[in-house]
Short mmCIF file of C-alpha atoms and ligand atoms in Angstrom, two decimals:
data_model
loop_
_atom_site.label_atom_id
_atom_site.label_comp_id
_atom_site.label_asym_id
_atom_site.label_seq_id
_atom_site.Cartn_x
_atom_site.Cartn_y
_atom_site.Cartn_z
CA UNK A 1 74.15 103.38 93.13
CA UNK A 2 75.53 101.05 95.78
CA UNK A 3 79.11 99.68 95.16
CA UNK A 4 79.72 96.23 95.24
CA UNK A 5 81.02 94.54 97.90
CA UNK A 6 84.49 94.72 98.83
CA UNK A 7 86.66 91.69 100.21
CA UNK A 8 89.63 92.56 100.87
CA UNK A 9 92.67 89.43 101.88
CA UNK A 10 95.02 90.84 103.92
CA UNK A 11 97.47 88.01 104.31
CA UNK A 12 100.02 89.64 106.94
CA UNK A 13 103.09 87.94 107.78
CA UNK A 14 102.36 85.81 105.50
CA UNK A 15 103.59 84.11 102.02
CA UNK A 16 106.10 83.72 99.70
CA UNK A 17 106.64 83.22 96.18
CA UNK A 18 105.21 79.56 96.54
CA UNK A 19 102.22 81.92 97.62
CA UNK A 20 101.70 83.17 93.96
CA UNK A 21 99.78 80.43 92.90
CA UNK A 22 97.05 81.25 95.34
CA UNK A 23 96.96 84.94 94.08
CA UNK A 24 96.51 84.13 90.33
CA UNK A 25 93.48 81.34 91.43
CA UNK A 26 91.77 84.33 93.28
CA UNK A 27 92.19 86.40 90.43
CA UNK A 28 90.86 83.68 88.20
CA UNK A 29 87.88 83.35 89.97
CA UNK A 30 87.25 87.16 90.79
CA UNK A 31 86.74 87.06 87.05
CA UNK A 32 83.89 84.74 87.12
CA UNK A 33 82.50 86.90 90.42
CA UNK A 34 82.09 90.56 88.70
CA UNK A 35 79.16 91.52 91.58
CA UNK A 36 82.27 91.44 94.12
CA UNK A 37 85.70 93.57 94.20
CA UNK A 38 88.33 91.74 95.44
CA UNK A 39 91.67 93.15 96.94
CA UNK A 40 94.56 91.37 98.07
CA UNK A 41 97.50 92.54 100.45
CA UNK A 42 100.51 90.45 100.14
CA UNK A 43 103.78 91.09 102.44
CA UNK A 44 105.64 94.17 101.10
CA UNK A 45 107.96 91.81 99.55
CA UNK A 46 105.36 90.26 96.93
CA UNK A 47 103.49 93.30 95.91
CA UNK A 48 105.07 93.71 92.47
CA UNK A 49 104.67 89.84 91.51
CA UNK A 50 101.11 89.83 92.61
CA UNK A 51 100.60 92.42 90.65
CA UNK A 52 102.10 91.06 87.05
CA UNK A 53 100.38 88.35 88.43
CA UNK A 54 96.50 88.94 88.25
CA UNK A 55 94.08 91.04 86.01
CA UNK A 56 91.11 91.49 87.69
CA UNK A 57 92.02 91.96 91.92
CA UNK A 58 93.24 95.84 93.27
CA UNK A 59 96.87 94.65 95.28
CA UNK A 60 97.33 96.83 98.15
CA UNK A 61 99.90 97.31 101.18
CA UNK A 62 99.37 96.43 104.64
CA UNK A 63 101.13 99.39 105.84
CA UNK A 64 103.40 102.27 104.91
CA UNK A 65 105.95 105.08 105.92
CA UNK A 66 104.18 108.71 106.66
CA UNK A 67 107.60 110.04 104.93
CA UNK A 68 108.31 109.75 101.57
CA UNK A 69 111.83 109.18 101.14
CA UNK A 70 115.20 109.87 103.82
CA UNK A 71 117.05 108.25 106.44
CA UNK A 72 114.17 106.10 107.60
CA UNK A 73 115.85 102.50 107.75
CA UNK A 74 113.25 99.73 107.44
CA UNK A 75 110.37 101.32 105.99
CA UNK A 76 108.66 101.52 103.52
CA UNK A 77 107.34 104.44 101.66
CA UNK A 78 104.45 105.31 99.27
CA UNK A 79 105.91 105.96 96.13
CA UNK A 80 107.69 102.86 96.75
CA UNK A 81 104.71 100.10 97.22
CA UNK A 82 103.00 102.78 94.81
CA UNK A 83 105.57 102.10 91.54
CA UNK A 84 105.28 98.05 93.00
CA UNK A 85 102.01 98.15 92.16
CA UNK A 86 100.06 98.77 95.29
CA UNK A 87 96.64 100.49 94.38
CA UNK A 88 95.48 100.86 98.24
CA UNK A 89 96.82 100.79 102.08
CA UNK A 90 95.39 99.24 105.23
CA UNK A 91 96.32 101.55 107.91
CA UNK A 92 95.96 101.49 111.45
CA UNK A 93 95.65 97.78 111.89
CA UNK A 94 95.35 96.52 115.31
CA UNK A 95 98.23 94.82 115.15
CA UNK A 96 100.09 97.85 114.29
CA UNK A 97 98.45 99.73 117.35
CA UNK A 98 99.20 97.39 119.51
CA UNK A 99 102.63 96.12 118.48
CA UNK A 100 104.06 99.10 117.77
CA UNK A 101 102.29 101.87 119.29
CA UNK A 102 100.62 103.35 116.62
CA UNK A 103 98.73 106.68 117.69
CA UNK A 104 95.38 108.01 115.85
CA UNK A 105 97.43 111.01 114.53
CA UNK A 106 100.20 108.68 112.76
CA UNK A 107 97.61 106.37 110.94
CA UNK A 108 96.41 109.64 110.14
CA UNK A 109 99.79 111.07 108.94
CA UNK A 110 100.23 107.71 106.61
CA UNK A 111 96.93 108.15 105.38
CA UNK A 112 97.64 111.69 104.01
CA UNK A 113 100.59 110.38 102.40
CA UNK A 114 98.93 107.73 100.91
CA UNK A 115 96.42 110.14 99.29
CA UNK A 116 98.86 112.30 98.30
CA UNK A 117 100.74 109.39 96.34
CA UNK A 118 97.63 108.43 94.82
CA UNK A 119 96.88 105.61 96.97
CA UNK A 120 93.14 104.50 98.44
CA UNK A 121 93.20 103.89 102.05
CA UNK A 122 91.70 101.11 104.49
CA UNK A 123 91.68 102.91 107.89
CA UNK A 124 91.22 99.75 110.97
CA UNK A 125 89.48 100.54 114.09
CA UNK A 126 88.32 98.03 116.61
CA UNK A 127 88.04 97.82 120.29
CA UNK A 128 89.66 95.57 122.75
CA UNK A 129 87.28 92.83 125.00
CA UNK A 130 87.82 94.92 128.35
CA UNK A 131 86.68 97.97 126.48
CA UNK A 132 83.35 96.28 125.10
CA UNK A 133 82.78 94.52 128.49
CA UNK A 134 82.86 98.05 129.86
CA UNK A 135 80.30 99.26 127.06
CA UNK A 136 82.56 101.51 125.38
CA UNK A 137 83.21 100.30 122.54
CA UNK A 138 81.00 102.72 120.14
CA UNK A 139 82.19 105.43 121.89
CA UNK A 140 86.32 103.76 121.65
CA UNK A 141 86.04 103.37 117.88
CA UNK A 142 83.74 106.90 117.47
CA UNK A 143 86.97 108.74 118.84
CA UNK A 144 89.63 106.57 117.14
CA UNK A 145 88.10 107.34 113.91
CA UNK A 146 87.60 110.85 114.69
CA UNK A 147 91.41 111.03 115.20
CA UNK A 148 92.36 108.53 112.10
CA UNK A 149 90.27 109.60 109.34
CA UNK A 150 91.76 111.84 106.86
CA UNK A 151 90.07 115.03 105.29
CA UNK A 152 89.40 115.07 101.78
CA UNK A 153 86.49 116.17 99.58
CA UNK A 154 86.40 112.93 97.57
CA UNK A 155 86.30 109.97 100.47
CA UNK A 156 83.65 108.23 99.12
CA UNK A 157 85.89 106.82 96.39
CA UNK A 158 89.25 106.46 98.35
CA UNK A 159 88.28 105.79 101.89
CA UNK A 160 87.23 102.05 103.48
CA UNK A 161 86.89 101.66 107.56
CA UNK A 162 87.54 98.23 108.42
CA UNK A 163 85.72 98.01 111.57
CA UNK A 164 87.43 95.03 113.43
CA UNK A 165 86.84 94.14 117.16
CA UNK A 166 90.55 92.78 118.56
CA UNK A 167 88.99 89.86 120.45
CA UNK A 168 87.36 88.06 117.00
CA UNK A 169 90.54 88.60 115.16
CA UNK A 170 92.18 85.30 114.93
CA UNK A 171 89.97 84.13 117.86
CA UNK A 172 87.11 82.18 115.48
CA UNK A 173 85.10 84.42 117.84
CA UNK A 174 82.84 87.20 116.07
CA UNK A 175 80.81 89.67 116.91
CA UNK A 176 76.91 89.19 117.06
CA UNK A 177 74.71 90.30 114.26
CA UNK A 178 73.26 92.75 116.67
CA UNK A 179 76.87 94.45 117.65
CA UNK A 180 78.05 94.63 113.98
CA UNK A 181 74.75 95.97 112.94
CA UNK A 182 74.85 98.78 115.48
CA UNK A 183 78.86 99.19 115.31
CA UNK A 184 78.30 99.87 111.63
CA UNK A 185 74.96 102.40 111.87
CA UNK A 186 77.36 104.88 114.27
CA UNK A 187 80.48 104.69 112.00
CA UNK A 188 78.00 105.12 109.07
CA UNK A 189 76.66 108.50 111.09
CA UNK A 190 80.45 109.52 112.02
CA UNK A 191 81.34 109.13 108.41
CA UNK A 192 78.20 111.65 106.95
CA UNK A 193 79.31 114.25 109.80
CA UNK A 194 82.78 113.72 108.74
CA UNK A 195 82.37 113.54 104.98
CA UNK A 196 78.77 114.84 104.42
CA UNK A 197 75.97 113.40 103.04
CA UNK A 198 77.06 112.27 100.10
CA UNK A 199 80.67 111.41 100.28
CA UNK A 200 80.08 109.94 104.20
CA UNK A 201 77.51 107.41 102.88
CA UNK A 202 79.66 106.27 100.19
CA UNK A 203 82.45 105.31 101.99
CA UNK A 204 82.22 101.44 102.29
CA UNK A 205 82.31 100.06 105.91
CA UNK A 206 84.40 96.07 106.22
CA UNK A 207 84.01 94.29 109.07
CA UNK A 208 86.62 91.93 110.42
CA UNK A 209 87.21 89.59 112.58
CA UNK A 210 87.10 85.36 111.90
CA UNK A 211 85.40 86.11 108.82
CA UNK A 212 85.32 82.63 107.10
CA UNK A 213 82.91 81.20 104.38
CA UNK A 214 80.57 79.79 107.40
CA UNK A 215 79.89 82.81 108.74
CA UNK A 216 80.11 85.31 105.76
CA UNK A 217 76.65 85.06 104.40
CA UNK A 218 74.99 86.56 107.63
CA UNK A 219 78.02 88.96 108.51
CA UNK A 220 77.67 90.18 104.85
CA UNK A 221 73.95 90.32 105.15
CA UNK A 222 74.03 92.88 107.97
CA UNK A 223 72.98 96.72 107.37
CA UNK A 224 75.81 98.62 106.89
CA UNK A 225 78.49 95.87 106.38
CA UNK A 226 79.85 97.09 102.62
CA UNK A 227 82.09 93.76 103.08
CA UNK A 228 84.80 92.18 104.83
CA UNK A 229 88.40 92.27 105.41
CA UNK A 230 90.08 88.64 105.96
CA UNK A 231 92.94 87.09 107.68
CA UNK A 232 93.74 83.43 107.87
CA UNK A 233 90.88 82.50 105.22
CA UNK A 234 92.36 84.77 102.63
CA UNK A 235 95.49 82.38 103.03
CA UNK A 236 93.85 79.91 100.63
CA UNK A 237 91.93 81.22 96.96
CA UNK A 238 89.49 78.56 97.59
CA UNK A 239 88.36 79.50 101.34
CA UNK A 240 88.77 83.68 100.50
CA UNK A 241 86.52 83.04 97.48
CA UNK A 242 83.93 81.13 99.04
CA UNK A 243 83.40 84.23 101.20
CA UNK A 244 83.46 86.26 98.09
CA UNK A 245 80.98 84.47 96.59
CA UNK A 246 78.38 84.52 100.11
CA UNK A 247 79.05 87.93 99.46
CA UNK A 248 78.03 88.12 96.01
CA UNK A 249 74.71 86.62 97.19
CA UNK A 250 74.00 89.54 99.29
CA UNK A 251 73.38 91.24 96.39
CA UNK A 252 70.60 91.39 93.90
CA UNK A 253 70.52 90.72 90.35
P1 13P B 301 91.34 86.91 110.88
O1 13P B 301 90.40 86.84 109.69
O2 13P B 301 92.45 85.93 110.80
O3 13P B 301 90.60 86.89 112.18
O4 13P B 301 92.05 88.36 110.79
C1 13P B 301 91.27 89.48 110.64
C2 13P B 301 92.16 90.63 110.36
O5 13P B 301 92.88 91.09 111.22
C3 13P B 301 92.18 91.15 108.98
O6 13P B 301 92.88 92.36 108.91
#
């Protein structure tokens, strides 16, 4: 059967308490919208009061410590956004890549250690404008992933790529229909080599990038797009859900 869509907020460095409001309208109205899942990841420090918050939405983490406990000052570790309420992890954002030198094998570390405390993962990938200009991305984001993705029998359940291209995130710039479309087919093929047949084809694909309600109906539309992970438009209920609900008209019934 195919899985609902998946729209995942991931509000970054952004939000505080004042922010809760926003959190319990896009629960609200994920209630109304049951052909879409909705996710949201808060800052670290709002986790746990999202999560009394809302009902309906999975609250996730937007990163997390490959060690589970120790003399690591400043981080943050899975049991820990695990008993705050966090159901999921986006790992290997771009921002963690390039800000802080994240490698393939540590994304890949923290997502072992997320599966091992029970969490689901997000794994990012994305290539930079001077790679696609050189026409490497596919073959930039084939090895990233190859490095990134964890092993496990049961992916299909617990593992989401977020495929999002560095120069459309934050830009308003996004990819063409065309480059999504064929991004998505080879990380679809990566993921049944990976995975199998089964598992690989369950995993659900995002894409990213200046996703906003204008543009969501034809990114969501495209083959192989399982749904989108969101920046600045998950900042406001009304803006995130009005690309929740293009993407609920992707699908039938
Ligand atoms: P924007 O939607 O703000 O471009 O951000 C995308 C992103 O990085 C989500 O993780």
């Amino acid at each position: 059967m195919a899985q609902r869509p998946y729209i995942v907020g991931n509000w970054k460095m952004n939000g505080t308490r004042a922010m809760l409001s926003e959190a319990r309208a896009v629960d609200r109205a994920a209630q109304r919208h049951m052909k879409v899942e909705v996710a949201l990841a808060p800052p670290y420090t709002l986790i746990h009061a999202v999560h009394r918050e809302v009902e309906q939405i999975w609250v996730g983490a937007q990163d997390c410590s490959p060690n589970p406990d120790g003399a690591h000052t400043g981080d943050i570790s899975v049991p820990m956004i695990a008993d705050a309420g966090a159901k999921f992890v986006i790992l290997g954002h771009s921002e963690r890549r390039q800000g802080y030198g994240e490698t393939n094998e540590l994304v890949r570390e923290k997502a072992d250690a997320a599966l091992e405390g029970g969490l689901r993962v997000i794994i990012c990938c994305g290539e930079t404008l001077e790679t696609r200009e050189a026409g490497k991305a596919e073959a930039f984001v084939a090895e990233q992933l190859k490095a990134s993705l964890p092993k496990l029998e049961d992916a299909g359940e617990k593992v989401t790529v977020a495929y999002e291209p560095i120069w459309a995130i934050g830009t308003g710039k996004t990819a063409t229909v065309d480059d999504i479309a064929a991004m998505h087919s080879m990380i679809r093929t990566l993921l049944i080599e990976t995975y199998g047949e089964e598992q690989g084809a369950e995993v659900r694909v995002l894409y990213g990038g200046s996703v906003k309600p204008e543009n969501a109906g034809e990114i969501l539309g495209t083959p192989e797009v399982g749904g989108a992970l969101v920046g600045g438009a998950s900042l406001s209920a009304e803006t995130f859900m009005n690309i929740a609900l293009a993407a609920g008209d992707t699908v039938e019934g």
